[in-house]
């Protein structure tokens, strides 16, 4: 409810509005998000928008396997890019690769998770909001809405980020949190599993989806099961915004991940041209924000455009 | 001399004779899994519960039946899962971004899906590369297309808003609606699934094409040698799978009114699993459509049953694996009892 | 090695190009299949070189030769499984190059293959009608298929317990009988049989020889491969001898005696002689 | 149907239980394999019922019978592919029930199967030594395997171009020759041959018959299945007749003439007669 | 008469004779893909770039070679990918949470991995269920175990901190270190990969076991009939795959010093893909270890090459699919030219 959507929005003007400086620099964004993941797609959009604006080349890659992610960093190092943006879901695994980049004098900005290790690994700054902080925020909101038993729907078993979101919610909710594993590539299956859970456990009075598509499927499930459970979700889509407007979804956690793509490119560009660093080693926080019925209509268009 | 009077044939009970059929072995697996969950969870065996686990079994079943035909014909289609996504994306994109009528958008989706199936079939039969590798190529390429095109058109990884499209209401009722049976609403997809299974069974058992399918899967060279149009049969099978993918993709798109670009990835193996549980041989030439349909139910029941029992989600996959293994084993033991050493 | 009787070879070749039509049953025989200097290479293997032959309606051509002589390869070219890569192949005087066995079948050429026989997992009746299923409306007339398959096999002296049995569980001879019964049932103009009697009992082999004679009398051309001179001589009208991939000549029945034929096939070693040798220890 | 000569049957059965040892080559023959009332069922199919037989060292037992009589099933029990489900099977007087062909091989029983022959994608020499690879240090003596395979095949009159050729590309007879050469090479005490000559040319078949005689003379017991009376009579010492899964009796060579044997195998129809019939149209 | 003098053998050029070997077909695919990327990206062909794409090719290659042996033997192992995760999790958990020496922890991991392989092999050979379905069961069950046990012990879905464990330095150098070649550091995994390929090639071509592997994959019944210990051969193959999974799991764990519970899921198919690109038949009985190793390089080059070219990540899968298809097609065309109609 505190995201101040309008204000943040001006940070992402259309690419043509500022004259590109055309430094010819190239930056690599390497995240732990699988291609096609709706959260990370917005990060990608942010980074690319910044790249266009500054006239720098931005490449985006993502892989949930830390080994693959570190190989992507190695590749960027051998390509001698001018800066690397990396999300650290698994800092231990990336330590060596990031170390190599730092040794090669390539500036690194860490994003999303891994704030605690950012400075230690030699990154110039950290931009983001760790997943468990976002999860804690969601837990608080749900608690305020009276949820005592929450179903946290995990659509990718073993994904660190998703696990951290659930854990964060667990810490602040105060009630019990049950996990449910579903298969994100088969929504009929998601609906049916959430329904099954709601049918067999009448105590559940809250559902937390970690992906907008799951949220839509869970909404149907709540209807099918005739349950009164409250539904909240991470991240936005046009459908979710509509559902929030209709009161079917209580709120959506909005990490404003657009900034996690946009800002690091800005910082790296400034670092390259002007040796600026931001935050003095302290992380730059991008959220969490919440989209509720109050501000849903404002962000609806933006979500549809892929910037929220 | 009538066959029954042949002194070289031992008298065998009806039960044993029935159990020899591939699908009836699967029925045993079905019963085992059903009893297991039904005994422990009253919700599981309630009409509402049944409607619930039959729903995903239906969409899985439609695909499993088509994939089973293809497997009997000796080929795989790894692109089938992603193609459901492609069909859905085409439907929603055309209807919402280009203002096409839903039915017209579905037609375009069908044409594209059939074209993909045709391409798979042509490449497999022309190059004689294994279909596993060819459709793997298609699988990866379609994944890229789904994501790339969706992003290019919408700027996000999903398209939505089908509800407002023209013609949605009727199409939704036909493909994604529900029917009331004794106060419980069942998904209409179940009807489609039964229809697909019935047609596939008829084709396999009672049509010339069915004979050809078994033959090209059992021994393609021998089949060609007696004049079976092997290439045409295989191409038709790939197109059948593509058709099923279009049907399922449309059902899901109409139901959720939005489609994500990564939908269907990984499902291709679930289809194959359901077909194998239902008694299809991976090497081709053997299996049944009803078996595959039952395999889908077994998978669906095990998948949902674990949730009904409320077992720890972290161990979900463990139970699922154990359950599938047990169901297949029960199937196999029964068939072995029925046929003894026959292989 | 096959020892060719000197003189005969060349004579037969002269006489046989083109072969004089064998008049039989009152009708003038027409050449149906003919090859001229046909050849086939598999990778580096020259399986067949410069083989010329012909079969007329109402005529039985026996193809004889050692193992690996190229008999099956010739058959497979005739029936469209392989495409020849040298020479010409004429059907009804028209040059052809079949892309698939379907095309040969459509010309009325039915074949029993030595090694491409059956689909083991399919039932006997499905195998029997494979590729030529009887229709009934849109579908496959299953009842008729079952009945005809059973009858045809019974007529061959093979009493299958159950036509629903998978072919893979039949005995070797039973399996071969199914293939022969099928070819005979569907053979329209030419019947090609590659060692059809090899796995058959004496009685069943006799039935097959009778089938061949009957097909011949009905005016079909028959190409018959066998290693058994006792099977070849009674039914053959002409004898094509292959050795190591090339033709050693084509003989008419009147050019050769049963003894000479046996000698040719055995490469000089007589079975009778062998029998003596085997008794001595 | 096989028509059994009346009287003979019972007489032979009396005389044959247990069979008198055939003295040959000066040594006293020992019974190696023996079955007593053996039977085998496949699902509802009774493939073999109550069959008793025995083979002694230095003796050739011919198993004769119509297609589907159960000959191959008997062979597969003897060589450990199937397990019998009735009766007893004795090797060297000891009751056995082989769980795998390996166990039979370890007892010196080598077999040529009718349908379980070769691995088509593997080369000739690999197939030849499969299961009994010559060692060289830790590995497989490839050079020796190649050489021996080529030599053994040449000795059979099969001149394979290239022992590296996949078996699947050999002709039917060449493939069968490889199986026979292998069994002969590894046969230690008993050699079982299921229709070994069916796809062979006259010359090659003669070589196989000579092999059988030689094995017999070396003191091996031989079980030999064939449909060709011209092959059976010269080498056989005893003749076991199967019909529709049951034994019709076991005959000594002296109890039966070649003519009677042919008559038994053909079920009364003589090939000579048939030849006449075939000439008439 | 010597073979060369046989008039039935046409003279064939050396090139053609070489190309008939399964692995040399794959080499052509390799060259095609390499030239494609090297022509466009200087980094790709630089020593650093090569070290880059050889690194993932090495771990993939170790698995692909083992999986190729298993596939030649006629079986699949879908649990191989997850088993790399299991081995790594055991290593890191035992070393960090229970204070075991790294080497001891690796030994425990090896024992567990081999036990899983043995179990797969026993179940497949005893029940005669298709290995696809059996190892699918193991795959799911191991997934559950990986997640369930990791969560139970650590409370999260990953374990880390191996760097501080006793014995780490040496183990890391042996399994996950780098070696300098002309100023570029290559991963030591490449050496392991070459060693595994060499041993596997020797076993396949020059050992009795190799003969048995081809035989059980080509025609199991026939192989059993001539006395090949088919069950033991298959069990050994499953254990070989498990061993490779342990090796790769340990290499990755030592290198990244932490393991996530979902690691390795989905990799099983990449192994099979690499083996198939390298010329293995899915139906068994044909293939080579070197081919599989080359298949891994082709996959690795395509996978990393696309990134080097800087193509849009959204379309990544599309290019990958097209690349694999082209590489396999090149391989096939070359082999067909070499053998012509031989099938
Ligand atoms: N696909 C193939 N690839 C390579 N060589 C082949 C192929 N098919 C056949 N050959 C070779 O061609 C030769 C002729 O084979 P073919 O099968 O025609 O012999 P055949 O006369 O039928 O012998 P048989 O009497 O033993 O059946 C054989 O030596 C065989 O090895
Ligand atoms: N696995 C099996 N399942 C069912 N029936 C079988 C099986 N194996 C053999 N039979 C049946 O048992 C009978 C005997 O078969 P077998 O192969 O022993 O005959 P055979 O005497 O060798 O005949 P042939 O001379 O034709 O080779 C046949 O009728 C066959 O159909
Ligand atoms: Mg032949
Ligand atoms: Mg037999």
Coordinates of N, CA and C in Angstrom, one line a residue, chain C residues 1-2 24-25 44-47 65-69 72 114-115 157-159 161 165 168 170-175 177 195 198-207 209-211 213 216-217 227-231 233-237 244 253 262 265-267 269 271-272 274-275 277-281, chain D residues 1-2 24-25 44-47 65-69 72 114-115 157-159 161 165 168 170-175 177 195 198-207 209-211 213 216-217 227-231 233-237 244 253 262 265-267 269 271-272 274-275 277-281:
Chain C
X1 N 32.1 -73.7 -54.9 CA 31.8 -73.0 -56.1 C 30.9 -73.8 -57.0
X2 N 30.0 -73.1 -57.6 CA 29.1 -73.8 -58.6 C 29.9 -74.1 -59.8
X24 N 1.5 -72.7 -72.2 CA 1.0 -73.6 -71.1 C -0.5 -73.3 -71.0
X25 N -1.3 -74.3 -70.8 CA -2.7 -74.2 -70.6 C -3.4 -73.6 -71.8
X44 N 30.0 -50.7 -49.8 CA 31.0 -51.2 -50.6 C 30.7 -52.6 -51.0
X45 N 29.6 -53.2 -50.7 CA 29.3 -54.6 -51.0 C 28.5 -54.6 -52.4
X46 N 29.1 -55.3 -53.3 CA 28.4 -55.5 -54.6 C 27.6 -56.8 -54.5
X47 N 26.3 -56.6 -54.2 CA 25.5 -57.8 -53.9 C 25.0 -58.5 -55.2
X65 N 21.0 -70.9 -56.2 CA 22.4 -70.4 -55.9 C 22.8 -70.6 -54.5
X66 N 24.1 -70.5 -54.3 CA 24.7 -70.7 -53.0 C 24.1 -69.6 -52.0
X67 N 24.5 -69.8 -50.7 CA 24.2 -68.8 -49.8 C 25.0 -67.5 -50.1
X68 N 24.3 -66.4 -50.0 CA 24.9 -65.1 -50.3 C 25.1 -64.8 -51.8
X69 N 24.4 -65.6 -52.6 CA 24.6 -65.4 -54.0 C 23.9 -64.2 -54.5
X72 N 18.1 -63.2 -52.6 CA 17.1 -62.4 -51.9 C 17.2 -60.9 -52.4
X114 N 12.2 -63.6 -47.2 CA 13.0 -64.5 -46.3 C 13.1 -63.9 -44.9
X115 N 13.3 -62.7 -44.8 CA 13.6 -62.1 -43.5 C 12.7 -60.9 -43.0
X157 N -2.8 -76.7 -44.3 CA -2.4 -77.8 -43.4 C -1.9 -77.3 -42.1
X158 N -2.0 -76.0 -41.9 CA -1.6 -75.4 -40.6 C -2.9 -75.2 -39.8
X159 N -2.9 -75.8 -38.6 CA -4.1 -75.7 -37.8 C -3.8 -74.8 -36.6
X161 N -4.3 -72.7 -33.4 CA -5.2 -72.8 -32.3 C -6.1 -71.6 -32.3
X165 N -3.6 -65.2 -31.6 CA -2.3 -65.4 -31.0 C -1.3 -64.5 -31.7
X168 N 4.5 -63.6 -33.0 CA 5.8 -63.9 -32.3 C 5.8 -65.2 -31.5
X170 N 4.3 -68.0 -32.5 CA 4.1 -69.2 -33.4 C 5.4 -69.9 -33.6
X171 N 5.4 -71.1 -34.0 CA 6.6 -71.8 -34.4 C 7.1 -71.3 -35.7
X172 N 8.4 -71.5 -36.0 CA 9.0 -71.0 -37.2 C 8.2 -71.4 -38.4
X173 N 7.8 -72.6 -38.5 CA 7.1 -73.0 -39.7 C 5.7 -72.4 -39.8
X174 N 5.0 -72.3 -38.7 CA 3.7 -71.7 -38.6 C 3.8 -70.2 -39.1
X175 N 4.8 -69.6 -38.7 CA 5.0 -68.2 -39.1 C 5.2 -68.1 -40.6
X177 N 4.2 -70.2 -42.8 CA 3.0 -70.5 -43.5 C 2.0 -69.3 -43.6
X195 N 12.5 -68.8 -50.5 CA 12.7 -69.9 -49.6 C 11.5 -70.2 -48.8
X198 N 11.5 -73.4 -46.5 CA 12.7 -73.8 -45.7 C 12.4 -74.2 -44.3
X199 N 11.4 -73.7 -43.7 CA 11.1 -74.1 -42.3 C 9.9 -75.0 -42.3
X200 N 9.4 -75.5 -43.4 CA 8.2 -76.3 -43.4 C 8.4 -77.8 -43.3
X201 N 7.5 -78.4 -42.7 CA 7.5 -79.9 -42.7 C 7.3 -80.4 -44.1
X202 N 7.5 -81.7 -44.3 CA 7.4 -82.3 -45.6 C 6.0 -82.1 -46.2
X203 N 5.0 -82.3 -45.3 CA 3.6 -82.2 -45.7 C 3.3 -80.8 -46.1
X204 N 3.7 -79.8 -45.3 CA 3.4 -78.4 -45.6 C 4.1 -77.9 -46.8
X205 N 5.3 -78.4 -47.0 CA 6.1 -78.1 -48.2 C 5.4 -78.6 -49.4
X206 N 4.8 -79.8 -49.3 CA 4.1 -80.3 -50.4 C 2.9 -79.4 -50.8
X207 N 2.2 -78.9 -49.7 CA 1.1 -78.1 -50.0 C 1.5 -76.8 -50.7
X209 N 4.1 -76.4 -52.7 CA 4.4 -76.7 -54.1 C 3.2 -76.8 -54.9
X210 N 2.2 -77.4 -54.3 CA 0.9 -77.5 -55.0 C 0.3 -76.1 -55.2
X211 N 0.5 -75.3 -54.2 CA 0.0 -73.9 -54.4 C 0.7 -73.2 -55.6
X213 N 2.0 -74.7 -58.2 CA 1.5 -75.2 -59.4 C 0.2 -74.7 -59.8
X216 N 0.5 -71.1 -61.0 CA 1.0 -71.2 -62.4 C -0.2 -71.5 -63.3
X217 N -1.0 -72.5 -62.9 CA -2.1 -72.9 -63.8 C -3.1 -71.8 -64.0
X227 N 16.6 -74.0 -51.9 CA 17.9 -74.7 -51.9 C 17.6 -76.2 -52.1
X228 N 16.4 -76.6 -52.2 CA 16.1 -78.0 -52.2 C 15.8 -78.4 -53.7
X229 N 16.7 -79.2 -54.3 CA 16.4 -79.5 -55.7 C 15.2 -80.4 -55.9
X230 N 14.8 -81.1 -54.8 CA 13.6 -81.9 -54.9 C 12.3 -81.0 -54.9
X231 N 12.5 -79.8 -54.5 CA 11.3 -78.9 -54.6 C 11.4 -78.1 -55.9
X233 N 12.8 -78.9 -58.9 CA 12.6 -79.5 -60.2 C 11.2 -79.8 -60.6
X234 N 10.4 -80.3 -59.6 CA 9.0 -80.6 -60.0 C 8.2 -79.5 -60.5
X235 N 8.4 -78.3 -60.0 CA 7.5 -77.2 -60.4 C 8.2 -76.2 -61.3
X236 N 9.5 -76.2 -61.4 CA 10.2 -75.1 -62.2 C 10.1 -75.3 -63.7
X237 N 9.9 -74.2 -64.4 CA 9.9 -74.2 -65.8 C 11.3 -73.7 -66.3
X244 N 27.7 -65.8 -56.5 CA 28.5 -64.6 -56.0 C 28.0 -63.4 -56.7
X253 N 13.6 -76.0 -68.7 CA 13.4 -77.3 -68.0 C 13.9 -78.5 -68.9
X262 N 20.7 -80.9 -59.6 CA 21.2 -81.1 -58.3 C 22.7 -80.9 -58.2
X265 N 23.5 -77.3 -58.1 CA 23.2 -76.7 -56.8 C 24.2 -77.1 -55.8
X266 N 24.6 -78.4 -55.8 CA 25.5 -78.9 -54.8 C 26.9 -78.6 -55.1
X267 N 27.2 -78.1 -56.3 CA 28.6 -77.8 -56.6 C 29.3 -79.1 -56.8
X269 N 29.0 -82.1 -55.3 CA 29.0 -83.1 -54.3 C 27.5 -83.6 -54.2
X271 N 24.4 -85.7 -52.6 CA 24.0 -86.1 -51.3 C 24.1 -87.6 -51.1
X272 N 23.9 -88.4 -52.1 CA 24.0 -89.8 -52.0 C 25.4 -90.2 -51.6
X274 N 27.5 -88.3 -50.1 CA 27.7 -87.7 -48.8 C 27.2 -88.8 -47.8
X275 N 26.1 -89.4 -48.1 CA 25.5 -90.3 -47.2 C 26.5 -91.5 -46.9
X277 N 29.7 -91.3 -47.1 CA 30.8 -90.7 -46.3 C 30.4 -90.6 -44.8
X278 N 29.1 -90.2 -44.6 CA 28.7 -90.0 -43.2 C 28.7 -91.3 -42.4
X279 N 28.3 -92.4 -43.1 CA 28.3 -93.7 -42.4 C 29.7 -94.1 -42.0
X280 N 30.7 -93.9 -42.9 CA 32.0 -94.3 -42.5 C 32.4 -93.4 -41.3
X281 N 33.1 -93.9 -40.3 CA 33.5 -93.0 -39.4 C 35.0 -92.5 -39.6
Chain D
X1 N -1.9 -85.0 -40.6 CA -1.6 -85.8 -39.4 C -0.5 -86.8 -39.6
X2 N 0.3 -87.1 -38.7 CA 1.3 -88.1 -38.8 C 0.6 -89.5 -38.6
X24 N 29.6 -97.2 -30.3 CA 30.1 -96.5 -31.5 C 31.6 -96.1 -31.2
X25 N 32.4 -96.3 -32.2 CA 33.8 -95.8 -32.0 C 34.5 -96.6 -30.9
X44 N -2.3 -70.5 -22.0 CA -3.3 -71.5 -22.2 C -2.8 -72.5 -23.3
X45 N -1.6 -72.3 -23.8 CA -1.1 -73.2 -24.9 C -0.3 -74.3 -24.3
X46 N -0.8 -75.6 -24.6 CA 0.0 -76.7 -24.2 C 1.0 -77.1 -25.3
X47 N 2.2 -76.6 -25.2 CA 3.1 -76.8 -26.3 C 3.8 -78.1 -26.4
X65 N 9.0 -84.0 -36.9 CA 7.6 -83.6 -36.6 C 7.1 -82.5 -37.4
X66 N 5.8 -82.4 -37.5 CA 5.1 -81.3 -38.3 C 5.5 -80.0 -37.7
X67 N 5.1 -78.9 -38.4 CA 5.2 -77.6 -37.9 C 4.3 -77.4 -36.7
X68 N 4.9 -76.8 -35.7 CA 4.2 -76.6 -34.5 C 4.0 -77.8 -33.6
X69 N 4.8 -78.8 -33.9 CA 4.7 -80.1 -33.1 C 5.3 -79.9 -31.7
X72 N 10.9 -77.2 -31.3 CA 11.7 -76.1 -30.8 C 11.5 -75.9 -29.3
X114 N 16.4 -71.9 -33.6 CA 15.8 -71.6 -34.9 C 15.5 -70.1 -35.0
X115 N 15.1 -69.4 -33.9 CA 14.7 -68.0 -34.0 C 15.5 -67.1 -33.1
X157 N 32.5 -73.4 -45.8 CA 32.2 -73.1 -47.1 C 31.5 -71.7 -47.3
X158 N 31.5 -70.9 -46.2 CA 30.9 -69.6 -46.3 C 32.1 -68.6 -46.3
X159 N 32.1 -67.9 -47.4 CA 33.3 -67.0 -47.5 C 32.8 -65.6 -47.3
X161 N 32.8 -61.8 -46.8 CA 33.7 -60.7 -47.3 C 34.5 -60.1 -46.2
X165 N 31.4 -57.0 -40.9 CA 30.0 -56.6 -41.4 C 29.0 -57.0 -40.3
X168 N 23.2 -58.3 -39.3 CA 21.9 -58.0 -40.0 C 22.0 -57.8 -41.5
X170 N 23.9 -59.8 -43.4 CA 24.2 -61.1 -44.1 C 23.0 -61.7 -44.7
X171 N 23.2 -62.6 -45.7 CA 22.0 -63.3 -46.2 C 21.6 -64.3 -45.2
X172 N 20.3 -64.8 -45.4 CA 19.7 -65.7 -44.4 C 20.6 -66.9 -44.1
X173 N 21.2 -67.5 -45.2 CA 22.0 -68.7 -45.0 C 23.3 -68.3 -44.3
X174 N 23.9 -67.2 -44.7 CA 25.2 -66.8 -44.1 C 25.0 -66.6 -42.5
X175 N 23.8 -66.1 -42.2 CA 23.6 -65.8 -40.8 C 23.5 -67.2 -40.0
X177 N 24.8 -69.9 -40.9 CA 26.1 -70.6 -40.9 C 26.9 -70.0 -39.7
X195 N 16.8 -77.1 -36.8 CA 16.7 -76.8 -38.3 C 17.9 -76.1 -38.8
X198 N 18.0 -75.4 -42.7 CA 16.8 -74.9 -43.4 C 17.2 -73.8 -44.5
X199 N 18.1 -72.9 -44.1 CA 18.3 -71.8 -45.1 C 19.6 -72.1 -45.9
X200 N 20.2 -73.3 -45.8 CA 21.5 -73.5 -46.4 C 21.4 -74.0 -47.8
X201 N 22.3 -73.7 -48.6 CA 22.5 -74.3 -49.9 C 22.9 -75.8 -49.8
X202 N 22.7 -76.5 -50.9 CA 23.0 -77.9 -50.8 C 24.4 -78.2 -50.3
X203 N 25.4 -77.4 -50.8 CA 26.8 -77.6 -50.4 C 26.9 -77.4 -49.0
X204 N 26.4 -76.2 -48.5 CA 26.6 -75.9 -47.1 C 25.9 -76.8 -46.2
X205 N 24.7 -77.3 -46.6 CA 24.0 -78.3 -45.8 C 24.9 -79.6 -45.7
X206 N 25.5 -80.0 -46.8 CA 26.4 -81.1 -46.8 C 27.5 -80.9 -45.7
X207 N 28.0 -79.7 -45.7 CA 29.1 -79.4 -44.7 C 28.6 -79.6 -43.3
X209 N 26.1 -81.5 -42.3 CA 25.9 -82.9 -42.0 C 27.2 -83.5 -41.7
X210 N 28.2 -83.2 -42.4 CA 29.6 -83.7 -42.1 C 30.0 -83.3 -40.7
X211 N 29.7 -82.0 -40.3 CA 30.1 -81.6 -39.0 C 29.4 -82.4 -38.0
X213 N 28.3 -85.5 -38.2 CA 29.0 -86.8 -38.2 C 30.3 -86.7 -37.4
X216 N 29.7 -86.4 -33.7 CA 29.3 -87.7 -33.2 C 30.5 -88.6 -33.0
X217 N 31.4 -88.6 -34.0 CA 32.6 -89.4 -33.9 C 33.5 -89.0 -32.8
X227 N 13.4 -81.0 -41.2 CA 12.2 -81.4 -41.9 C 12.6 -82.2 -43.2
X228 N 13.9 -82.3 -43.4 CA 14.4 -82.9 -44.7 C 14.8 -84.4 -44.4
X229 N 14.0 -85.4 -44.9 CA 14.4 -86.8 -44.6 C 15.7 -87.1 -45.2
X230 N 16.1 -86.4 -46.3 CA 17.4 -86.7 -46.9 C 18.5 -86.2 -46.0
X231 N 18.2 -85.3 -45.1 CA 19.3 -84.9 -44.2 C 19.2 -85.8 -42.9
X233 N 18.1 -89.0 -42.4 CA 18.4 -90.4 -42.4 C 19.9 -90.7 -42.4
X234 N 20.7 -90.0 -43.2 CA 22.1 -90.3 -43.3 C 22.8 -90.2 -41.9
X235 N 22.5 -89.2 -41.1 CA 23.2 -89.0 -39.8 C 22.6 -89.5 -38.6
X236 N 21.2 -89.7 -38.6 CA 20.5 -90.0 -37.4 C 20.8 -91.5 -36.9
X237 N 20.9 -91.6 -35.6 CA 20.9 -93.0 -35.0 C 19.6 -93.3 -34.4
X244 N 1.8 -82.7 -32.6 CA 0.9 -81.9 -31.8 C 1.3 -81.9 -30.3
X253 N 17.6 -96.6 -35.6 CA 17.9 -96.6 -37.1 C 17.5 -97.9 -37.7
X262 N 10.5 -91.2 -44.3 CA 9.9 -90.2 -45.2 C 8.4 -90.2 -45.1
X265 N 7.3 -88.7 -41.9 CA 7.4 -87.2 -41.9 C 6.4 -86.5 -42.8
X266 N 6.1 -87.2 -43.9 CA 5.3 -86.5 -44.9 C 3.8 -86.8 -44.6
X267 N 3.6 -87.7 -43.6 CA 2.2 -88.0 -43.3 C 1.6 -88.8 -44.5
X269 N 2.1 -88.7 -47.8 CA 2.2 -88.2 -49.1 C 3.6 -88.2 -49.6
X271 N 6.8 -87.4 -51.9 CA 7.2 -86.3 -52.8 C 7.2 -86.7 -54.3
X272 N 7.6 -88.0 -54.5 CA 7.6 -88.5 -55.9 C 6.2 -88.4 -56.5
X274 N 3.9 -86.5 -55.5 CA 3.6 -85.1 -55.6 C 4.1 -84.5 -56.9
X275 N 5.3 -85.0 -57.3 CA 6.0 -84.5 -58.5 C 5.0 -84.8 -59.7
X277 N 1.8 -85.2 -59.6 CA 0.7 -84.4 -59.5 C 0.9 -83.0 -60.0
X278 N 2.1 -82.5 -59.7 CA 2.4 -81.1 -60.1 C 2.6 -81.0 -61.6
X279 N 3.0 -82.0 -62.3 CA 3.2 -82.0 -63.7 C 1.8 -81.9 -64.4
X280 N 0.9 -82.7 -63.9 CA -0.4 -82.6 -64.5 C -1.0 -81.2 -64.2
X281 N -1.7 -80.7 -65.2 CA -2.3 -79.4 -64.8 C -3.7 -79.6 -64.4

